[in-house]
Coordinates of C-alpha atoms and ligand atoms in Angstrom, one line a residue:
M1 CA 77.4 155.4 83.4
N2 CA 80.7 153.7 82.6
K3 CA 81.8 153.4 79.0
P4 CA 81.1 150.0 77.3
V5 CA 83.3 147.1 78.5
I6 CA 86.2 146.4 76.1
F7 CA 86.6 142.7 75.2
V8 CA 89.5 141.0 73.4
D9 CA 90.2 137.4 72.5
G10 CA 92.6 136.7 75.3
R11 CA 94.6 134.1 73.5
D12 CA 95.1 136.3 70.4
A13 CA 96.2 139.2 72.5
L14 CA 99.1 137.2 74.1
G15 CA 102.6 137.5 72.9
A16 CA 104.4 134.5 71.3
A17 CA 106.1 133.4 74.6
A18 CA 102.9 133.5 76.6
R19 CA 101.0 131.6 73.9
E20 CA 103.7 128.9 73.8
F21 CA 103.4 128.5 77.6
I22 CA 99.7 128.2 77.4
D23 CA 100.1 125.3 74.9
R24 CA 102.6 123.4 77.1
P25 CA 101.1 120.7 79.4
K26 CA 100.2 121.9 82.9
R27 CA 101.4 119.4 85.4
L28 CA 102.4 119.2 89.0
F29 CA 106.0 120.1 89.9
I30 CA 107.3 117.6 92.4
G31 CA 110.9 116.7 93.2
G32 CA 112.2 118.7 90.3
A33 CA 110.0 117.0 87.6
F34 CA 106.7 117.8 86.0
T35 CA 104.2 114.9 86.7
D36 CA 100.6 113.9 86.6
S37 CA 98.4 113.4 89.6
V38 CA 98.2 109.9 91.0
A39 CA 94.4 110.0 90.9
G40 CA 94.3 111.7 87.5
G41 CA 92.4 114.8 88.6
K42 CA 92.2 118.0 86.5
L43 CA 90.9 121.5 86.9
M44 CA 90.1 124.1 84.2
S45 CA 91.5 127.6 84.3
E46 CA 89.2 130.2 83.0
D47 CA 89.5 133.7 81.5
P48 CA 87.3 135.8 83.8
A49 CA 87.0 138.5 81.1
S50 CA 85.1 136.1 78.9
G51 CA 84.3 133.1 81.0
A52 CA 86.1 131.0 78.3
D53 CA 88.3 128.1 79.3
I54 CA 92.1 128.8 78.9
C55 CA 93.5 125.3 79.5
A56 CA 93.3 122.3 81.7
V57 CA 95.7 121.9 84.6
V58 CA 96.5 118.8 86.6
A59 CA 94.8 118.9 90.1
A60 CA 96.8 117.4 93.0
D61 CA 95.1 115.1 95.5
A62 CA 96.2 113.8 98.9
E63 CA 98.6 111.2 97.4
D64 CA 100.4 114.0 95.4
V65 CA 100.6 116.1 98.6
D66 CA 102.4 113.1 100.2
R67 CA 104.8 112.8 97.3
A68 CA 105.6 116.6 97.3
V69 CA 106.1 116.6 101.1
A70 CA 108.4 113.6 100.8
A71 CA 110.4 115.4 98.1
A72 CA 110.6 118.5 100.2
R73 CA 111.8 116.5 103.2
T74 CA 114.5 114.8 101.1
A75 CA 115.7 118.2 99.9
F76 CA 115.6 119.6 103.4
D77 CA 117.7 116.8 104.8
G78 CA 119.9 116.8 101.7
A79 CA 120.7 119.1 98.8
W80 CA 119.0 122.3 100.0
G81 CA 119.6 121.8 103.7
K82 CA 123.3 121.4 103.0
Q83 CA 123.7 124.5 100.8
V84 CA 125.6 127.3 102.5
P85 CA 123.6 130.5 103.0
A86 CA 125.5 132.2 100.2
A87 CA 124.3 129.5 97.8
R88 CA 120.7 130.0 98.9
A89 CA 121.1 133.7 98.2
E90 CA 122.5 133.0 94.8
C91 CA 119.6 130.9 93.8
L92 CA 117.1 133.5 95.0
T93 CA 119.0 136.3 93.1
K94 CA 119.0 134.2 89.9
L95 CA 115.3 133.6 90.2
A96 CA 114.7 137.4 90.6
A97 CA 116.8 138.0 87.4
L98 CA 114.9 135.4 85.5
I99 CA 111.6 137.0 86.5
Y100 CA 112.8 140.3 85.1
D101 CA 114.0 138.6 81.9
N102 CA 110.5 137.1 81.4
L103 CA 108.5 140.1 82.8
E104 CA 106.2 140.7 79.8
E105 CA 105.4 137.0 79.4
I106 CA 104.6 136.5 83.1
A107 CA 102.4 139.7 83.2
E108 CA 100.4 138.5 80.1
I109 CA 99.8 135.0 81.6
E110 CA 98.8 136.6 84.9
S111 CA 96.5 139.0 83.1
L112 CA 94.8 136.3 81.2
D113 CA 94.3 134.1 84.2
T114 CA 93.1 136.8 86.7
G115 CA 91.6 139.4 84.4
K116 CA 93.7 142.2 85.8
P117 CA 95.2 144.7 83.4
A118 CA 98.5 143.4 81.9
H119 CA 100.1 146.8 82.1
I120 CA 99.5 146.9 85.9
A121 CA 100.8 143.3 86.3
K122 CA 103.9 144.3 84.4
A123 CA 104.5 147.5 86.3
L124 CA 103.6 146.4 89.8
D125 CA 102.7 142.7 90.6
V126 CA 105.5 140.9 88.8
P127 CA 108.4 143.3 89.6
F128 CA 107.3 143.4 93.2
A129 CA 107.6 139.6 93.3
A130 CA 111.1 139.8 91.8
E131 CA 112.0 142.4 94.5
I132 CA 110.8 140.1 97.2
Y133 CA 113.2 137.4 96.1
K134 CA 116.0 139.9 95.8
Y135 CA 115.3 141.3 99.3
Y136 CA 115.2 137.8 101.0
A137 CA 118.3 136.8 99.1
G138 CA 120.0 139.4 101.2
W139 CA 118.6 138.0 104.5
A140 CA 119.8 134.4 103.7
T141 CA 123.3 135.5 104.6
K142 CA 122.3 137.6 107.7
I143 CA 120.6 135.1 110.0
Q144 CA 122.1 135.4 113.4
G145 CA 121.7 134.0 116.9
R146 CA 122.6 135.9 120.1
S147 CA 124.9 135.2 123.0
F148 CA 123.7 135.6 126.6
D149 CA 125.0 136.2 130.0
L150 CA 122.8 133.9 132.2
S151 CA 121.2 135.9 134.9
L152 CA 121.8 133.4 137.7
N153 CA 125.2 131.9 136.9
P154 CA 127.0 133.7 134.1
E155 CA 130.4 132.3 135.0
A156 CA 129.2 128.7 134.6
F157 CA 127.8 128.7 131.0
H158 CA 128.4 130.1 127.6
A159 CA 124.8 130.4 126.3
F160 CA 123.7 131.3 122.8
T161 CA 120.8 130.9 120.4
R162 CA 120.8 129.3 117.0
R163 CA 118.2 130.2 114.4
E164 CA 117.3 127.1 112.5
P165 CA 115.0 126.6 109.5
L166 CA 111.6 125.1 110.5
G167 CA 111.8 122.4 107.9
V168 CA 109.1 121.7 105.2
A169 CA 106.9 124.8 104.7
A170 CA 103.6 124.8 102.9
G171 CA 102.2 127.9 101.2
V172 CA 98.6 128.3 100.3
I173 CA 97.7 131.4 98.4
P174 CA 94.7 133.2 96.9
W175 CA 93.8 134.3 93.4
N176 CA 94.0 138.1 93.6
F177 CA 97.8 138.5 93.2
P178 CA 98.9 134.9 92.3
F179 CA 102.5 135.5 91.2
A180 CA 103.3 138.0 93.9
Q181 CA 101.7 135.9 96.6
A182 CA 103.8 132.9 95.6
S183 CA 106.9 135.1 96.2
F184 CA 105.6 136.1 99.6
K185 CA 105.7 132.4 100.7
L186 CA 108.7 131.1 98.7
A187 CA 111.2 133.8 99.2
P188 CA 111.4 134.1 103.1
A189 CA 111.0 130.3 103.5
L190 CA 113.9 129.5 101.1
A191 CA 116.1 132.3 102.5
A192 CA 115.6 130.7 105.9
G193 CA 116.6 127.3 104.6
C194 CA 113.2 125.7 104.5
T195 CA 111.9 123.7 101.5
V196 CA 108.5 124.5 100.2
V197 CA 105.3 123.0 98.9
L198 CA 103.2 125.8 97.3
K199 CA 99.5 125.5 96.4
P200 CA 98.2 128.3 94.2
A201 CA 94.4 128.9 94.1
E202 CA 92.4 126.7 91.8
Q203 CA 91.2 129.8 89.9
T204 CA 94.7 131.0 89.0
P205 CA 97.2 128.2 88.6
L206 CA 99.1 129.4 85.6
T207 CA 101.9 131.8 86.6
A208 CA 102.9 129.4 89.5
L209 CA 103.6 126.8 86.8
R210 CA 105.7 129.3 84.8
L211 CA 107.5 130.0 88.1
A212 CA 108.3 126.3 88.4
E213 CA 110.1 126.4 85.1
L214 CA 112.1 129.4 86.3
V215 CA 112.9 127.6 89.6
V216 CA 114.6 124.8 87.5
E217 CA 116.5 127.4 85.5
A218 CA 117.7 129.2 88.6
G219 CA 119.4 126.0 89.8
F220 CA 117.5 125.2 93.0
P221 CA 118.2 121.5 93.9
E222 CA 115.3 119.2 93.1
G223 CA 112.6 119.0 95.7
T224 CA 113.5 122.4 97.2
V225 CA 110.4 124.0 95.6
N226 CA 107.3 121.9 94.8
I227 CA 104.2 123.3 93.2
L228 CA 100.9 121.6 93.4
T229 CA 98.0 123.1 91.4
G230 CA 94.8 121.9 92.9
F231 CA 91.7 122.6 94.9
G232 CA 91.5 123.9 98.4
H233 CA 89.3 121.3 100.0
T234 CA 91.6 118.5 98.7
A235 CA 95.2 119.5 98.2
G236 CA 94.9 122.6 100.5
A237 CA 93.3 120.7 103.3
A238 CA 95.8 117.8 102.9
L239 CA 98.7 120.3 103.3
A240 CA 97.1 121.9 106.4
S241 CA 96.7 118.5 108.2
H242 CA 99.9 116.8 106.9
P243 CA 102.1 115.6 109.8
G244 CA 105.2 116.0 107.6
V245 CA 104.6 119.8 107.1
D246 CA 106.3 121.9 109.8
K247 CA 104.8 125.2 108.9
I248 CA 101.9 126.5 106.9
S249 CA 101.7 130.1 105.6
F250 CA 98.2 130.9 104.3
T251 CA 96.7 134.0 102.7
G252 CA 93.0 134.0 101.9
S253 CA 89.6 134.3 103.6
T254 CA 89.2 134.4 107.3
E255 CA 86.8 131.5 107.0
V256 CA 89.5 129.2 105.4
G257 CA 92.1 130.7 107.8
R258 CA 90.1 129.3 110.7
K259 CA 90.0 125.8 109.0
I260 CA 93.8 125.9 108.4
A261 CA 94.5 126.8 112.0
A262 CA 92.2 124.1 113.3
A263 CA 93.8 121.5 111.0
A264 CA 97.3 122.5 112.0
A265 CA 96.3 122.3 115.7
A266 CA 94.7 118.9 115.3
S267 CA 97.5 117.3 113.3
N268 CA 101.0 118.2 114.5
L269 CA 100.7 121.8 115.8
K270 CA 102.6 123.0 112.8
R271 CA 103.5 126.6 112.9
V272 CA 100.9 128.9 111.3
T273 CA 101.0 132.3 109.6
L274 CA 97.6 133.7 108.5
E275 CA 97.1 136.8 106.3
L276 CA 93.3 137.1 106.1
G277 CA 90.5 139.5 105.3
G278 CA 89.9 143.1 106.1
K279 CA 87.4 145.9 106.2
S280 CA 89.9 148.8 106.2
P281 CA 88.9 152.3 107.1
N282 CA 90.0 155.2 104.9
I283 CA 89.5 158.3 107.1
I284 CA 89.5 161.7 105.5
F285 CA 89.5 164.8 107.7
A286 CA 88.2 168.1 106.5
D287 CA 91.8 169.6 106.5
A288 CA 93.1 166.9 104.2
N289 CA 94.7 167.6 100.8
L290 CA 91.7 166.5 98.7
E291 CA 93.5 166.6 95.4
S292 CA 95.4 163.6 96.6
A293 CA 92.8 162.1 99.0
I294 CA 89.9 161.8 96.5
P295 CA 91.7 159.9 93.7
T296 CA 93.5 157.8 96.2
A297 CA 90.2 156.9 97.9
A298 CA 89.0 155.6 94.5
A299 CA 92.2 153.7 93.8
A300 CA 92.0 152.2 97.3
I301 CA 88.7 150.4 96.6
F302 CA 88.6 150.0 92.9
G303 CA 92.2 148.9 92.3
N304 CA 92.3 145.2 91.3
S305 CA 88.5 145.5 91.1
G306 CA 88.4 145.7 94.9
Q307 CA 89.8 142.2 95.2
V308 CA 92.5 143.2 97.7
C309 CA 92.6 142.2 101.4
N310 CA 93.5 145.7 102.5
A311 CA 91.0 147.5 100.2
G312 CA 89.8 150.8 101.6
S313 CA 86.2 149.6 101.7
R314 CA 84.9 151.9 104.5
L315 CA 85.4 155.5 103.5
F316 CA 84.9 157.8 106.5
I317 CA 84.6 161.5 105.6
E318 CA 84.4 164.4 108.0
A319 CA 80.9 165.9 107.6
P320 CA 81.8 169.3 106.1
I321 CA 83.5 167.7 103.1
F322 CA 81.3 164.7 102.8
D323 CA 79.5 165.8 99.6
Q324 CA 82.6 167.0 97.9
V325 CA 84.6 163.8 98.5
V326 CA 81.7 161.5 97.7
S327 CA 80.9 163.2 94.4
G328 CA 84.7 163.2 93.5
V329 CA 85.0 159.5 94.1
R330 CA 81.7 158.8 92.3
D331 CA 82.9 160.8 89.2
I332 CA 86.1 158.7 89.1
A333 CA 84.1 155.5 89.4
A334 CA 81.7 156.4 86.7
N335 CA 84.5 157.2 84.2
M336 CA 86.6 154.1 84.8
Q337 CA 87.3 152.0 81.7
L338 CA 86.4 148.4 82.3
G339 CA 87.8 145.8 80.1
A340 CA 89.8 142.6 79.5
G341 CA 93.2 142.8 81.0
L342 CA 95.0 142.2 77.8
N343 CA 93.6 145.4 76.2
P344 CA 96.0 148.2 77.0
D345 CA 93.2 150.7 77.5
S346 CA 91.5 148.7 80.3
E347 CA 91.8 150.3 83.7
L348 CA 89.7 147.8 85.6
G349 CA 89.4 144.1 85.0
P350 CA 86.5 141.7 85.8
L351 CA 85.9 139.9 89.1
M352 CA 87.5 136.5 89.4
S353 CA 84.6 134.2 88.8
Q354 CA 80.9 133.7 88.7
V355 CA 81.0 132.9 92.4
Q356 CA 82.6 136.3 93.0
L357 CA 80.2 138.1 90.8
D358 CA 77.2 136.5 92.6
R359 CA 78.7 137.3 96.0
V360 CA 79.3 141.0 95.2
T361 CA 75.9 141.4 93.5
G362 CA 74.3 139.8 96.6
H363 CA 76.0 142.2 98.9
V364 CA 74.9 145.2 97.0
D365 CA 71.3 144.0 96.6
R366 CA 71.1 143.3 100.3
A367 CA 72.5 146.8 101.1
R368 CA 69.8 148.3 98.9
G369 CA 67.2 146.4 100.9
D370 CA 68.8 147.6 104.2
G371 CA 68.4 151.2 103.1
A372 CA 71.7 152.1 101.4
S373 CA 71.6 154.4 98.4
V374 CA 73.6 153.5 95.3
L375 CA 75.3 156.6 93.9
C376 CA 76.9 154.8 90.9
G377 CA 77.4 151.3 89.7
G378 CA 75.6 148.7 91.7
S379 CA 75.4 145.9 89.1
R380 CA 77.2 143.8 86.6
A381 CA 78.7 145.5 83.6
G382 CA 78.6 144.1 80.1
D383 CA 77.0 140.7 79.4
S384 CA 79.9 138.4 79.2
G385 CA 82.7 137.8 81.7
Y386 CA 82.4 138.8 85.4
F387 CA 82.6 142.6 85.2
F388 CA 81.0 144.7 88.0
A389 CA 80.6 148.4 87.8
P390 CA 82.6 150.4 90.4
T391 CA 80.0 151.2 93.1
V392 CA 79.7 154.0 95.6
L393 CA 77.1 153.5 98.4
A394 CA 75.9 156.2 100.8
E395 CA 73.5 156.0 103.7
T396 CA 75.2 152.9 104.9
T397 CA 75.4 152.4 108.7
A398 CA 77.9 150.6 110.8
D399 CA 75.5 147.7 111.6
M400 CA 74.7 146.8 107.9
A401 CA 76.4 143.7 106.5
V402 CA 77.8 145.7 103.6
A403 CA 79.7 147.8 106.1
R404 CA 80.9 144.9 108.3
E405 CA 81.7 142.0 105.9
E406 CA 84.5 141.8 103.5
I407 CA 83.0 142.1 100.0
F408 CA 86.1 141.6 97.8
G409 CA 84.7 143.7 95.1
P410 CA 84.7 147.4 93.8
V411 CA 82.1 148.5 96.4
V412 CA 82.8 151.4 98.9
C413 CA 80.6 152.5 101.8
A414 CA 80.9 156.3 102.3
M415 CA 80.0 157.4 105.8
P416 CA 80.2 160.8 107.5
F417 CA 81.7 161.5 111.0
E418 CA 81.9 164.5 113.2
T419 CA 84.8 164.2 115.7
E420 CA 88.1 162.5 116.3
S421 CA 86.8 160.4 119.1
E422 CA 83.7 159.3 117.1
I423 CA 85.8 158.2 114.2
T424 CA 88.2 156.3 116.4
G425 CA 85.3 154.3 117.6
L426 CA 83.8 153.8 114.2
A427 CA 87.1 152.8 112.6
N428 CA 87.8 150.1 115.3
D429 CA 84.2 148.8 115.3
T430 CA 85.1 145.8 113.2
N431 CA 86.4 142.2 113.7
F432 CA 89.2 143.0 111.2
G433 CA 92.4 144.9 111.6
L434 CA 94.5 144.8 108.5
A435 CA 95.1 148.4 107.4
A436 CA 93.9 152.0 107.8
S437 CA 94.5 155.2 106.0
I438 CA 94.3 158.6 107.6
W439 CA 94.2 161.9 105.7
T440 CA 94.9 165.2 107.5
E441 CA 97.4 168.0 107.3
N442 CA 97.5 168.2 111.1
I443 CA 100.5 166.3 112.2
G444 CA 99.4 165.8 115.8
K445 CA 96.0 164.4 114.7
A446 CA 97.8 162.1 112.2
H447 CA 100.0 160.6 115.0
R448 CA 97.1 160.4 117.4
M449 CA 95.0 158.5 114.9
A450 CA 97.9 156.3 113.8
A451 CA 98.2 155.1 117.4
A452 CA 94.5 154.8 118.0
V453 CA 93.5 152.6 115.1
N454 CA 93.8 148.8 115.5
A455 CA 95.4 147.8 112.3
G456 CA 98.7 146.1 111.2
A457 CA 99.4 148.9 108.6
V458 CA 98.6 152.6 108.9
W459 CA 99.1 154.8 105.9
V460 CA 99.1 158.6 106.5
N461 CA 98.2 160.7 103.5
S462 CA 98.7 157.7 101.4
F463 CA 97.3 154.2 100.8
G464 CA 98.8 150.8 100.1
V465 CA 102.4 151.4 100.9
F466 CA 104.0 148.0 100.5
D467 CA 107.7 147.3 100.7
P468 CA 109.7 144.1 101.1
N469 CA 111.3 145.6 104.3
L470 CA 108.0 146.7 105.9
P471 CA 106.1 144.0 108.0
F472 CA 102.5 143.5 106.9
G473 CA 99.8 141.6 108.6
G474 CA 96.7 141.8 110.7
Y475 CA 95.3 142.6 114.1
K476 CA 92.3 140.7 115.3
E477 CA 90.6 138.4 112.7
S478 CA 92.8 139.7 109.9
G479 CA 95.4 137.2 110.9
W480 CA 98.4 135.8 112.8
G481 CA 101.9 137.0 112.2
R482 CA 103.5 139.2 109.6
E483 CA 105.0 138.8 106.2
F484 CA 107.9 140.9 104.7
G485 CA 110.8 142.4 106.6
I486 CA 112.7 140.5 109.3
E487 CA 109.4 139.3 110.7
G488 CA 108.8 137.5 107.4
I489 CA 111.9 135.4 107.7
D490 CA 111.5 134.9 111.5
A491 CA 108.3 133.1 110.6
F492 CA 110.3 130.3 109.0
L493 CA 112.9 129.9 111.7
E494 CA 113.0 128.1 115.1
T495 CA 115.0 129.4 118.0
K496 CA 117.3 127.0 119.9
A497 CA 119.0 128.1 123.1
V498 CA 122.3 126.2 123.7
S499 CA 124.0 126.3 127.1
V500 CA 127.5 125.0 127.3
S501 CA 129.0 124.3 130.7
I502 CA 132.4 125.9 131.0
G503 CA 133.1 124.3 134.3
A504 CA 133.1 127.3 136.6
Ligands
ADP601 P1 88.5 133.0 98.3 O1 87.3 132.8 99.2 O2 88.8 134.4 98.2 O3 88.5 132.2 97.1 P2 89.9 131.2 99.9 O4 90.3 131.5 101.3 O5 88.7 130.3 99.7 O6 89.7 132.5 99.2 O7 91.1 130.5 99.1 C1 92.4 130.8 99.3 C2 93.2 129.6 99.2 O8 92.9 128.6 100.1 C3 93.1 128.9 97.8 O9 94.4 128.4 97.4 C4 92.2 127.7 98.2 O10 92.3 126.6 97.3 C5 92.6 127.4 99.5 N1 91.6 126.7 100.4 C6 90.3 126.7 100.3 N2 89.7 125.9 101.2 C7 90.7 125.3 101.9 C8 90.8 124.4 102.9 N3 89.7 123.9 103.5 N4 92.0 124.0 103.4 C9 93.1 124.5 102.8 N5 93.1 125.4 101.8 C10 91.9 125.8 101.3
MG602 MG1 91.9 131.7 85.6

């Protein structure tokens, strides 16, 4: 049994700067100004550790999307489009520095809005966002075309490519890492020379609005970055189908990803990048270093309360060590301290919402009915907020919904395997293909497995290696395209081939 959930009054636990931010009006950021919605819509942001309202936020509607896209177009054709690359780099570098200057405050706001431990947001999420801006500041001045010898008449032409920004880019992001996700969309788009309309998730609008203030301070020309808090089915859908948007980069569920792709296709064939769900295998062979593999297996599924697209939700363990690994992971799960993010002792925050709590509970209940055994957790923890006890399931089989569908909660299916060829088949028996971990001390086996699994990221004797320079994205229904690295900026550039007759 886990220790009792720790509660705090979220507002009281905030530092002065974060509290002042919460008290400021929460409005749309369009064309460099904070404004209300034309239709007057509002949404309420909630503290998932208590279910209490934090503050009301303006909700954008289709008319606001029109205004933001127009502002972004004006900036693209004007002030931002005419900046030299070095000036783009300077704005991005300044934004990164401002994030570090306000690290504590941003981490506290993020913690209150998402429920995640503030100390984790401060150590990981927010600095990672700053590093993404710094990294892409470097790329802004390194965009290059190529020159070509034509294969049929090299004497007659000088041919070369230009890399040009796509134009107005939309970013639609989820609620699990709101501040970091905003940087994944903004930084490469801005480095490429695009202007942006960003829509954070309706559940977690707050840090994006703090970011808007920092965008002003960093000196980006007005309209370069526009931030529309609002709902998915209104503001999000309007962005996906907008004829004035040249590119949409989406992170979220596979279900919504399909809608975005369909809307993009039906409107103007805007370019689409999709970073979607996963059901990532974490594969532990009997020769693995278990001192490292066991705690990492727990962190891989319980971190951020399992609300991570690449969570290691299918834990495959070679039969001889099955009991040892499962009991190790179960002991870690049963001893985790759940609590409100703003309490420094909390290791694990709540789920995002009542919807999410119902969804995770439903999955576990169904798994029980399908014959799974619940080794620990299995239900809600505490009686306020949306906490769910870290859960280890055994006797799950590959055909059960709990082993096939993305749960987005702290629920792991532990399943044994016997041979390398069996585990390759099991690992790839999924519609997803985002990530995979492989644990073995046998270097040949590690490389064979790394090549055999169908996943955009493979981590050997580790889990969750993220770096601004390392492309990340999915095979199969886990998405289209890659974020980070050179692939990340390529996704916001068009290629133009220019052939100049030189008269030969
Ligand atoms: P989750 O199911 O985890 O909440 P979603 O995929 O529903 O994740 O949401 C991710 C983002 O997509 C959010 O910003 C949400 O507002 C947005 N969204 C939801 N539905 C749509 C839609 N039909 N069109 C565009 N964006 C949407
Ligand atoms: Mg919230």
